[in-house]
């Protein structure tokens, strides 16, 4: 009986401690996973927001140097926040590397 009480106590203590942690403490940060999420979100933003004013352009039709001039202007015109800007940039860079 003492064993079961001790086991219950430790199990309950573990549950309480784990439930008090923030998500960043529970799941390790994964730069690669975050980058993949940025690429996916960036593609959605690119396809949705970058076609409001003009036809969708193929990323590979422009060089990396050209994109370094295009993106800052388009981000400003589309009024993308810092997160969306980072995501679109991640998508464009990924497309250029994987063309």
PDB file of N, CA and C in Angstrom:
ATOM      1  N   UNK A   1       0.821  -1.188   0.000  1.00  0.00           N
ATOM      2  CA  UNK A   1       0.000   0.000   0.000  1.00  0.00           C
ATOM      3  C   UNK A   1       0.872   1.261   0.000  1.00  0.00           C
ATOM      4  N   UNK A   2       1.938   1.232   0.803  1.00  0.00           N
ATOM      5  CA  UNK A   2       2.848   2.373   0.866  1.00  0.00           C
ATOM      6  C   UNK A   2       3.462   2.645  -0.507  1.00  0.00           C
ATOM      7  N   UNK A   3       3.777   1.573  -1.232  1.00  0.00           N
ATOM      8  CA  UNK A   3       4.344   1.705  -2.568  1.00  0.00           C
ATOM      9  C   UNK A   3       3.367   2.435  -3.504  1.00  0.00           C
ATOM     10  N   UNK A   4       2.095   2.074  -3.474  1.00  0.00           N
ATOM     11  CA  UNK A   4       1.099   2.704  -4.324  1.00  0.00           C
ATOM     12  C   UNK A   4       0.923   4.182  -3.982  1.00  0.00           C
ATOM     13  N   UNK A   5       0.953   4.524  -2.711  1.00  0.00           N
ATOM     14  CA  UNK A   5       0.821   5.913  -2.293  1.00  0.00           C
ATOM     15  C   UNK A   5       2.028   6.711  -2.788  1.00  0.00           C
ATOM     16  N   UNK A   6       3.221   6.145  -2.641  1.00  0.00           N
ATOM     17  CA  UNK A   6       4.437   6.806  -3.109  1.00  0.00           C
ATOM     18  C   UNK A   6       4.398   6.984  -4.622  1.00  0.00           C
ATOM     19  N   UNK A   7       3.992   5.951  -5.328  1.00  0.00           N
ATOM     20  CA  UNK A   7       3.890   6.014  -6.782  1.00  0.00           C
ATOM     21  C   UNK A   7       2.878   7.083  -7.202  1.00  0.00           C
ATOM     22  N   UNK A   8       1.738   7.114  -6.542  1.00  0.00           N
ATOM     23  CA  UNK A   8       0.724   8.124  -6.839  1.00  0.00           C
ATOM     24  C   UNK A   8       1.275   9.523  -6.576  1.00  0.00           C
ATOM     25  N   UNK A   9       1.962   9.709  -5.466  1.00  0.00           N
ATOM     26  CA  UNK A   9       2.507  11.010  -5.099  1.00  0.00           C
ATOM     27  C   UNK A   9       3.484  11.500  -6.162  1.00  0.00           C
ATOM     28  N   UNK A  10       4.416  10.649  -6.582  1.00  0.00           N
ATOM     29  CA  UNK A  10       5.394  11.051  -7.590  1.00  0.00           C
ATOM     30  C   UNK A  10       4.731  11.300  -8.947  1.00  0.00           C
ATOM     31  N   UNK A  11       3.763  10.482  -9.291  1.00  0.00           N
ATOM     32  CA  UNK A  11       3.051  10.691 -10.545  1.00  0.00           C
ATOM     33  C   UNK A  11       2.286  12.006 -10.542  1.00  0.00           C
ATOM     34  N   UNK A  12       1.613  12.295  -9.445  1.00  0.00           N
ATOM     35  CA  UNK A  12       0.861  13.534  -9.311  1.00  0.00           C
ATOM     36  C   UNK A  12       1.797  14.733  -9.341  1.00  0.00           C
ATOM     37  N   UNK A  13       2.930  14.638  -8.636  1.00  0.00           N
ATOM     38  CA  UNK A  13       3.908  15.722  -8.611  1.00  0.00           C
ATOM     39  C   UNK A  13       4.443  15.985 -10.012  1.00  0.00           C
ATOM     40  N   UNK A  14       4.754  14.932 -10.737  1.00  0.00           N
ATOM     41  CA  UNK A  14       5.249  15.078 -12.107  1.00  0.00           C
ATOM     42  C   UNK A  14       4.205  15.779 -12.969  1.00  0.00           C
ATOM     43  N   UNK A  15       2.943  15.369 -12.852  1.00  0.00           N
ATOM     44  CA  UNK A  15       1.865  15.980 -13.628  1.00  0.00           C
ATOM     45  C   UNK A  15       1.743  17.465 -13.326  1.00  0.00           C
ATOM     46  N   UNK A  16       1.795  17.851 -12.065  1.00  0.00           N
ATOM     47  CA  UNK A  16       1.666  19.249 -11.672  1.00  0.00           C
ATOM     48  C   UNK A  16       2.828  20.065 -12.211  1.00  0.00           C
ATOM     49  N   UNK A  17       4.040  19.558 -12.074  1.00  0.00           N
ATOM     50  CA  UNK A  17       5.222  20.279 -12.550  1.00  0.00           C
ATOM     51  C   UNK A  17       5.167  20.448 -14.063  1.00  0.00           C
ATOM     52  N   UNK A  18       4.828  19.409 -14.800  1.00  0.00           N
ATOM     53  CA  UNK A  18       4.776  19.481 -16.261  1.00  0.00           C
ATOM     54  C   UNK A  18       3.662  20.403 -16.740  1.00  0.00           C
ATOM     55  N   UNK A  19       2.536  20.416 -16.053  1.00  0.00           N
ATOM     56  CA  UNK A  19       1.425  21.257 -16.499  1.00  0.00           C
ATOM     57  C   UNK A  19       1.680  22.737 -16.245  1.00  0.00           C
ATOM     58  N   UNK A  20       2.643  23.055 -15.400  1.00  0.00           N
ATOM     59  CA  UNK A  20       2.967  24.454 -15.115  1.00  0.00           C
ATOM     60  C   UNK A  20       4.001  25.028 -16.078  1.00  0.00           C
ATOM     61  N   UNK A  21       4.576  24.191 -16.888  1.00  0.00           N
ATOM     62  CA  UNK A  21       5.594  24.674 -17.827  1.00  0.00           C
ATOM     63  C   UNK A  21       4.948  25.384 -18.997  1.00  0.00           C
ATOM     64  N   UNK A  22       5.675  26.327 -19.558  1.00  0.00           N
ATOM     65  CA  UNK A  22       5.195  27.016 -20.759  1.00  0.00           C
ATOM     66  C   UNK A  22       5.494  26.132 -21.962  1.00  0.00           C
ATOM     67  N   UNK A  23       4.815  26.350 -23.095  1.00  0.00           N
ATOM     68  CA  UNK A  23       5.060  25.522 -24.281  1.00  0.00           C
ATOM     69  C   UNK A  23       6.524  25.494 -24.717  1.00  0.00           C
ATOM     70  N   UNK A  24       7.246  26.606 -24.578  1.00  0.00           N
ATOM     71  CA  UNK A  24       8.650  26.608 -24.999  1.00  0.00           C
ATOM     72  C   UNK A  24       9.505  25.726 -24.110  1.00  0.00           C
ATOM     73  N   UNK A  25       9.075  25.488 -22.871  1.00  0.00           N
ATOM     74  CA  UNK A  25       9.815  24.599 -21.980  1.00  0.00           C
ATOM     75  C   UNK A  25       9.502  23.146 -22.283  1.00  0.00           C
ATOM     76  N   UNK A  26       8.324  22.875 -22.807  1.00  0.00           N
ATOM     77  CA  UNK A  26       7.920  21.504 -23.075  1.00  0.00           C
ATOM     78  C   UNK A  26       8.486  21.028 -24.403  1.00  0.00           C
ATOM     79  N   UNK A  27       8.375  21.835 -25.429  1.00  0.00           N
ATOM     80  CA  UNK A  27       8.856  21.444 -26.744  1.00  0.00           C
ATOM     81  C   UNK A  27      10.137  22.197 -27.063  1.00  0.00           C
ATOM     82  N   UNK A  28      11.178  21.477 -27.425  1.00  0.00           N
ATOM     83  CA  UNK A  28      12.421  22.161 -27.768  1.00  0.00           C
ATOM     84  C   UNK A  28      12.245  22.984 -29.035  1.00  0.00           C
ATOM     85  N   UNK A  29      12.987  24.061 -29.101  1.00  0.00           N
ATOM     86  CA  UNK A  29      12.914  24.878 -30.306  1.00  0.00           C
ATOM     87  C   UNK A  29      13.653  24.157 -31.417  1.00  0.00           C
ATOM     88  N   UNK A  30      13.070  24.139 -32.562  1.00  0.00           N
ATOM     89  CA  UNK A  30      13.622  23.432 -33.713  1.00  0.00           C
ATOM     90  C   UNK A  30      13.789  24.424 -34.853  1.00  0.00           C
ATOM     91  N   UNK A  31      14.993  24.987 -34.992  1.00  0.00           N
ATOM     92  CA  UNK A  31      15.191  25.982 -36.055  1.00  0.00           C
ATOM     93  C   UNK A  31      14.821  25.448 -37.432  1.00  0.00           C
ATOM     94  N   UNK A  32      15.145  24.202 -37.695  1.00  0.00           N
ATOM     95  CA  UNK A  32      14.824  23.605 -38.992  1.00  0.00           C
ATOM     96  C   UNK A  32      13.310  23.510 -39.164  1.00  0.00           C
ATOM     97  N   UNK A  33      12.603  23.054 -38.131  1.00  0.00           N
ATOM     98  CA  UNK A  33      11.149  22.954 -38.188  1.00  0.00           C
ATOM     99  C   UNK A  33      10.507  24.316 -38.333  1.00  0.00           C
ATOM    100  N   UNK A  34      11.046  25.307 -37.608  1.00  0.00           N
ATOM    101  CA  UNK A  34      10.512  26.660 -37.709  1.00  0.00           C
ATOM    102  C   UNK A  34      10.715  27.184 -39.123  1.00  0.00           C
ATOM    103  N   UNK A  35      11.852  26.884 -39.700  1.00  0.00           N
ATOM    104  CA  UNK A  35      12.125  27.335 -41.058  1.00  0.00           C
ATOM    105  C   UNK A  35      11.138  26.698 -42.032  1.00  0.00           C
ATOM    106  N   UNK A  36      10.847  25.411 -41.843  1.00  0.00           N
ATOM    107  CA  UNK A  36       9.893  24.734 -42.719  1.00  0.00           C
ATOM    108  C   UNK A  36       8.513  25.370 -42.592  1.00  0.00           C
ATOM    109  N   UNK A  37       8.129  25.715 -41.381  1.00  0.00           N
ATOM    110  CA  UNK A  37       6.840  26.372 -41.165  1.00  0.00           C
ATOM    111  C   UNK A  37       6.840  27.737 -41.847  1.00  0.00           C
ATOM    112  N   UNK A  38       7.937  28.470 -41.735  1.00  0.00           N
ATOM    113  CA  UNK A  38       8.049  29.773 -42.388  1.00  0.00           C
ATOM    114  C   UNK A  38       7.917  29.637 -43.906  1.00  0.00           C
ATOM    115  N   UNK A  39       8.531  28.620 -44.459  1.00  0.00           N
ATOM    116  CA  UNK A  39       8.477  28.410 -45.909  1.00  0.00           C
ATOM    117  C   UNK A  39       7.041  28.145 -46.345  1.00  0.00           C
ATOM    118  N   UNK A  40       6.358  27.282 -45.625  1.00  0.00           N
ATOM    119  CA  UNK A  40       4.973  26.968 -45.967  1.00  0.00           C
ATOM    120  C   UNK A  40       4.066  28.182 -45.855  1.00  0.00           C
ATOM    121  N   UNK A  41       4.187  28.908 -44.756  1.00  0.00           N
ATOM    122  CA  UNK A  41       3.380  30.115 -44.572  1.00  0.00           C
ATOM    123  C   UNK A  41       3.758  31.170 -45.610  1.00  0.00           C
ATOM    124  N   UNK A  42       5.049  31.266 -45.906  1.00  0.00           N
ATOM    125  CA  UNK A  42       5.519  32.225 -46.895  1.00  0.00           C
ATOM    126  C   UNK A  42       4.937  31.956 -48.272  1.00  0.00           C
ATOM    127  N   UNK A  43       4.817  30.682 -48.626  1.00  0.00           N
ATOM    128  CA  UNK A  43       4.228  30.331 -49.920  1.00  0.00           C
ATOM    129  C   UNK A  43       2.767  30.763 -49.976  1.00  0.00           C
ATOM    130  N   UNK A  44       2.039  30.526 -48.896  1.00  0.00           N
ATOM    131  CA  UNK A  44       0.630  30.939 -48.851  1.00  0.00           C
ATOM    132  C   UNK A  44       0.512  32.451 -49.007  1.00  0.00           C
ATOM    133  N   UNK A  45       1.331  33.186 -48.265  1.00  0.00           N
ATOM    134  CA  UNK A  45       1.308  34.651 -48.342  1.00  0.00           C
ATOM    135  C   UNK A  45       1.690  35.111 -49.745  1.00  0.00           C
ATOM    136  N   UNK A  46       2.721  34.502 -50.299  1.00  0.00           N
ATOM    137  CA  UNK A  46       3.180  34.855 -51.654  1.00  0.00           C
ATOM    138  C   UNK A  46       2.064  34.658 -52.669  1.00  0.00           C
ATOM    139  N   UNK A  47       1.403  33.518 -52.602  1.00  0.00           N
ATOM    140  CA  UNK A  47       0.357  33.205 -53.575  1.00  0.00           C
ATOM    141  C   UNK A  47      -0.898  34.060 -53.345  1.00  0.00           C
ATOM    142  N   UNK A  48      -1.168  34.417 -52.106  1.00  0.00           N
ATOM    143  CA  UNK A  48      -2.374  35.188 -51.801  1.00  0.00           C
ATOM    144  C   UNK A  48      -2.149  36.692 -51.946  1.00  0.00           C
ATOM    145  N   UNK A  49      -1.125  37.214 -51.293  1.00  0.00           N
ATOM    146  CA  UNK A  49      -0.929  38.662 -51.219  1.00  0.00           C
ATOM    147  C   UNK A  49      -0.163  39.235 -52.401  1.00  0.00           C
ATOM    148  N   UNK A  50       0.726  38.450 -52.979  1.00  0.00           N
ATOM    149  CA  UNK A  50       1.553  38.976 -54.061  1.00  0.00           C
ATOM    150  C   UNK A  50       0.841  38.939 -55.403  1.00  0.00           C
ATOM    151  N   UNK A  51      -0.374  38.410 -55.434  1.00  0.00           N
ATOM    152  CA  UNK A  51      -1.131  38.386 -56.683  1.00  0.00           C
ATOM    153  C   UNK A  51      -2.289  39.380 -56.659  1.00  0.00           C
ATOM    154  N   UNK A  52      -2.357  40.185 -55.634  1.00  0.00           N
ATOM    155  CA  UNK A  52      -3.430  41.185 -55.564  1.00  0.00           C
ATOM    156  C   UNK A  52      -3.232  42.296 -56.591  1.00  0.00           C
ATOM    157  N   UNK A  53      -1.980  42.655 -56.837  1.00  0.00           N
ATOM    158  CA  UNK A  53      -1.687  43.780 -57.736  1.00  0.00           C
ATOM    159  C   UNK A  53      -1.189  43.325 -59.106  1.00  0.00           C
ATOM    160  N   UNK A  54      -0.697  42.103 -59.208  1.00  0.00           N
ATOM    161  CA  UNK A  54      -0.152  41.626 -60.482  1.00  0.00           C
ATOM    162  C   UNK A  54      -0.240  40.109 -60.533  1.00  0.00           C
ATOM    163  N   UNK A  55      -0.001  39.550 -61.704  1.00  0.00           N
ATOM    164  CA  UNK A  55      -0.002  38.100 -61.856  1.00  0.00           C
ATOM    165  C   UNK A  55       1.094  37.489 -60.992  1.00  0.00           C
ATOM    166  N   UNK A  56       0.891  36.219 -60.663  1.00  0.00           N
ATOM    167  CA  UNK A  56       1.907  35.531 -59.873  1.00  0.00           C
ATOM    168  C   UNK A  56       3.166  35.332 -60.709  1.00  0.00           C
ATOM    169  N   UNK A  57       4.271  35.747 -60.147  1.00  0.00           N
ATOM    170  CA  UNK A  57       5.565  35.604 -60.822  1.00  0.00           C
ATOM    171  C   UNK A  57       6.226  34.325 -60.329  1.00  0.00           C
ATOM    172  N   UNK A  58       6.943  33.653 -61.226  1.00  0.00           N
ATOM    173  CA  UNK A  58       7.721  32.490 -60.822  1.00  0.00           C
ATOM    174  C   UNK A  58       8.965  32.979 -60.105  1.00  0.00           C
ATOM    175  N   UNK A  59       9.223  32.427 -58.955  1.00  0.00           N
ATOM    176  CA  UNK A  59      10.386  32.844 -58.168  1.00  0.00           C
ATOM    177  C   UNK A  59      11.663  32.661 -58.971  1.00  0.00           C
ATOM    178  N   UNK A  60      11.752  31.561 -59.680  1.00  0.00           N
ATOM    179  CA  UNK A  60      12.986  31.249 -60.412  1.00  0.00           C
ATOM    180  C   UNK A  60      13.211  32.132 -61.640  1.00  0.00           C
ATOM    181  N   UNK A  61      12.238  32.958 -61.985  1.00  0.00           N
ATOM    182  CA  UNK A  61      12.430  33.895 -63.102  1.00  0.00           C
ATOM    183  C   UNK A  61      13.341  35.066 -62.734  1.00  0.00           C
ATOM    184  N   UNK A  62      13.646  35.189 -61.457  1.00  0.00           N
ATOM    185  CA  UNK A  62      14.494  36.282 -60.978  1.00  0.00           C
ATOM    186  C   UNK A  62      15.671  35.699 -60.199  1.00  0.00           C
ATOM    187  N   UNK A  63      16.785  36.394 -60.239  1.00  0.00           N
ATOM    188  CA  UNK A  63      17.971  35.954 -59.500  1.00  0.00           C
ATOM    189  C   UNK A  63      17.843  36.346 -58.026  1.00  0.00           C
ATOM    190  N   UNK A  64      18.726  35.803 -57.238  1.00  0.00           N
ATOM    191  CA  UNK A  64      18.763  36.154 -55.814  1.00  0.00           C
ATOM    192  C   UNK A  64      19.017  37.650 -55.636  1.00  0.00           C
ATOM    193  N   UNK A  65      19.885  38.183 -56.456  1.00  0.00           N
ATOM    194  CA  UNK A  65      20.192  39.622 -56.391  1.00  0.00           C
ATOM    195  C   UNK A  65      18.960  40.460 -56.745  1.00  0.00           C
ATOM    196  N   UNK A  66      18.230  40.028 -57.749  1.00  0.00           N
ATOM    197  CA  UNK A  66      17.010  40.750 -58.122  1.00  0.00           C
ATOM    198  C   UNK A  66      15.975  40.697 -56.996  1.00  0.00           C
ATOM    199  N   UNK A  67      15.850  39.515 -56.377  1.00  0.00           N
ATOM    200  CA  UNK A  67      14.896  39.373 -55.273  1.00  0.00           C
ATOM    201  C   UNK A  67      15.277  40.248 -54.090  1.00  0.00           C
ATOM    202  N   UNK A  68      16.580  40.446 -53.878  1.00  0.00           N
ATOM    203  CA  UNK A  68      16.997  41.291 -52.746  1.00  0.00           C
ATOM    204  C   UNK A  68      16.564  42.740 -52.949  1.00  0.00           C
ATOM    205  N   UNK A  69      16.303  43.131 -54.192  1.00  0.00           N
ATOM    206  CA  UNK A  69      15.753  44.464 -54.491  1.00  0.00           C
ATOM    207  C   UNK A  69      14.215  44.459 -54.533  1.00  0.00           C
ATOM    208  N   UNK A  70      13.665  43.359 -55.031  1.00  0.00           N
ATOM    209  CA  UNK A  70      12.207  43.266 -55.196  1.00  0.00           C
ATOM    210  C   UNK A  70      11.503  43.133 -53.841  1.00  0.00           C
ATOM    211  N   UNK A  71      11.967  42.206 -53.013  1.00  0.00           N
ATOM    212  CA  UNK A  71      11.255  41.893 -51.771  1.00  0.00           C
ATOM    213  C   UNK A  71      11.043  43.094 -50.856  1.00  0.00           C
ATOM    214  N   UNK A  72      12.065  43.893 -50.577  1.00  0.00           N
ATOM    215  CA  UNK A  72      11.813  45.030 -49.673  1.00  0.00           C
ATOM    216  C   UNK A  72      10.722  45.979 -50.184  1.00  0.00           C
ATOM    217  N   UNK A  73      10.704  46.215 -51.489  1.00  0.00           N
ATOM    218  CA  UNK A  73       9.671  47.109 -52.053  1.00  0.00           C
ATOM    219  C   UNK A  73       8.290  46.481 -51.977  1.00  0.00           C
ATOM    220  N   UNK A  74       8.207  45.201 -52.303  1.00  0.00           N
ATOM    221  CA  UNK A  74       6.909  44.524 -52.314  1.00  0.00           C
ATOM    222  C   UNK A  74       6.378  44.313 -50.892  1.00  0.00           C
ATOM    223  N   UNK A  75       7.267  44.041 -49.960  1.00  0.00           N
ATOM    224  CA  UNK A  75       6.858  43.885 -48.557  1.00  0.00           C
ATOM    225  C   UNK A  75       6.233  45.190 -48.067  1.00  0.00           C
ATOM    226  N   UNK A  76       6.856  46.287 -48.438  1.00  0.00           N
ATOM    227  CA  UNK A  76       6.344  47.594 -48.022  1.00  0.00           C
ATOM    228  C   UNK A  76       4.992  47.875 -48.681  1.00  0.00           C
ATOM    229  N   UNK A  77       4.887  47.627 -49.997  1.00  0.00           N
ATOM    230  CA  UNK A  77       3.633  47.886 -50.709  1.00  0.00           C
ATOM    231  C   UNK A  77       2.502  46.995 -50.194  1.00  0.00           C
ATOM    232  N   UNK A  78       2.822  45.756 -49.881  1.00  0.00           N
ATOM    233  CA  UNK A  78       1.800  44.817 -49.390  1.00  0.00           C
ATOM    234  C   UNK A  78       1.518  45.014 -47.899  1.00  0.00           C
ATOM    235  N   UNK A  79       2.297  45.858 -47.258  1.00  0.00           N
ATOM    236  CA  UNK A  79       2.151  46.158 -45.831  1.00  0.00           C
ATOM    237  C   UNK A  79       2.233  44.896 -44.973  1.00  0.00           C
ATOM    238  N   UNK A  80       3.239  44.077 -45.280  1.00  0.00           N
ATOM    239  CA  UNK A  80       3.450  42.851 -44.502  1.00  0.00           C
ATOM    240  C   UNK A  80       4.180  43.186 -43.217  1.00  0.00           C
ATOM    241  N   UNK A  81       3.779  42.543 -42.138  1.00  0.00           N
ATOM    242  CA  UNK A  81       4.482  42.758 -40.877  1.00  0.00           C
ATOM    243  C   UNK A  81       5.799  41.971 -40.900  1.00  0.00           C
ATOM    244  N   UNK A  82       6.548  42.086 -39.824  1.00  0.00           N
ATOM    245  CA  UNK A  82       7.878  41.465 -39.761  1.00  0.00           C
ATOM    246  C   UNK A  82       7.815  39.947 -39.933  1.00  0.00           C
ATOM    247  N   UNK A  83       6.824  39.323 -39.321  1.00  0.00           N
ATOM    248  CA  UNK A  83       6.688  37.868 -39.405  1.00  0.00           C
ATOM    249  C   UNK A  83       6.379  37.431 -40.834  1.00  0.00           C
ATOM    250  N   UNK A  84       5.409  38.077 -41.456  1.00  0.00           N
ATOM    251  CA  UNK A  84       5.048  37.714 -42.826  1.00  0.00           C
ATOM    252  C   UNK A  84       6.181  38.008 -43.795  1.00  0.00           C
ATOM    253  N   UNK A  85       6.888  39.072 -43.550  1.00  0.00           N
ATOM    254  CA  UNK A  85       8.049  39.403 -44.381  1.00  0.00           C
ATOM    255  C   UNK A  85       9.098  38.307 -44.288  1.00  0.00           C
ATOM    256  N   UNK A  86       9.375  37.859 -43.067  1.00  0.00           N
ATOM    257  CA  UNK A  86      10.347  36.779 -42.855  1.00  0.00           C
ATOM    258  C   UNK A  86       9.886  35.504 -43.551  1.00  0.00           C
ATOM    259  N   UNK A  87       8.593  35.213 -43.479  1.00  0.00           N
ATOM    260  CA  UNK A  87       8.063  33.994 -44.079  1.00  0.00           C
ATOM    261  C   UNK A  87       8.147  34.028 -45.602  1.00  0.00           C
ATOM    262  N   UNK A  88       7.784  35.145 -46.196  1.00  0.00           N
ATOM    263  CA  UNK A  88       7.874  35.262 -47.662  1.00  0.00           C
ATOM    264  C   UNK A  88       9.331  35.171 -48.109  1.00  0.00           C
ATOM    265  N   UNK A  89      10.205  35.820 -47.375  1.00  0.00           N
ATOM    266  CA  UNK A  89      11.634  35.761 -47.701  1.00  0.00           C
ATOM    267  C   UNK A  89      12.147  34.330 -47.605  1.00  0.00           C
ATOM    268  N   UNK A  90      11.731  33.606 -46.570  1.00  0.00           N
ATOM    269  CA  UNK A  90      12.144  32.203 -46.413  1.00  0.00           C
ATOM    270  C   UNK A  90      11.653  31.371 -47.587  1.00  0.00           C
ATOM    271  N   UNK A  91      10.428  31.616 -48.009  1.00  0.00           N
ATOM    272  CA  UNK A  91       9.878  30.878 -49.152  1.00  0.00           C
ATOM    273  C   UNK A  91      10.652  31.182 -50.428  1.00  0.00           C
ATOM    274  N   UNK A  92      10.893  32.442 -50.710  1.00  0.00           N
ATOM    275  CA  UNK A  92      11.617  32.835 -51.929  1.00  0.00           C
ATOM    276  C   UNK A  92      13.019  32.240 -51.925  1.00  0.00           C
ATOM    277  N   UNK A  93      13.713  32.344 -50.796  1.00  0.00           N
ATOM    278  CA  UNK A  93      15.070  31.778 -50.704  1.00  0.00           C
ATOM    279  C   UNK A  93      15.047  30.272 -50.905  1.00  0.00           C
ATOM    280  N   UNK A  94      14.055  29.608 -50.319  1.00  0.00           N
ATOM    281  CA  UNK A  94      13.952  28.148 -50.483  1.00  0.00           C
ATOM    282  C   UNK A  94      13.721  27.801 -51.940  1.00  0.00           C
ATOM    283  N   UNK A  95      12.824  28.517 -52.601  1.00  0.00           N
ATOM    284  CA  UNK A  95      12.553  28.258 -54.027  1.00  0.00           C
ATOM    285  C   UNK A  95      13.817  28.451 -54.859  1.00  0.00           C
ATOM    286  N   UNK A  96      14.578  29.489 -54.584  1.00  0.00           N
ATOM    287  CA  UNK A  96      15.804  29.747 -55.338  1.00  0.00           C
ATOM    288  C   UNK A  96      16.829  28.633 -55.136  1.00  0.00           C
ATOM    289  N   UNK A  97      16.922  28.133 -53.908  1.00  0.00           N
ATOM    290  CA  UNK A  97      17.888  27.067 -53.604  1.00  0.00           C
ATOM    291  C   UNK A  97      17.463  25.723 -54.167  1.00  0.00           C
ATOM    292  N   UNK A  98      16.155  25.505 -54.325  1.00  0.00           N
ATOM    293  CA  UNK A  98      15.638  24.200 -54.736  1.00  0.00           C
ATOM    294  C   UNK A  98      15.093  24.189 -56.148  1.00  0.00           C
ATOM    295  N   UNK A  99      15.501  25.140 -56.942  1.00  0.00           N
ATOM    296  CA  UNK A  99      15.034  25.210 -58.329  1.00  0.00           C
ATOM    297  C   UNK A  99      15.771  24.217 -59.188  1.00  0.00           C
TER     298      UNK A  99
END
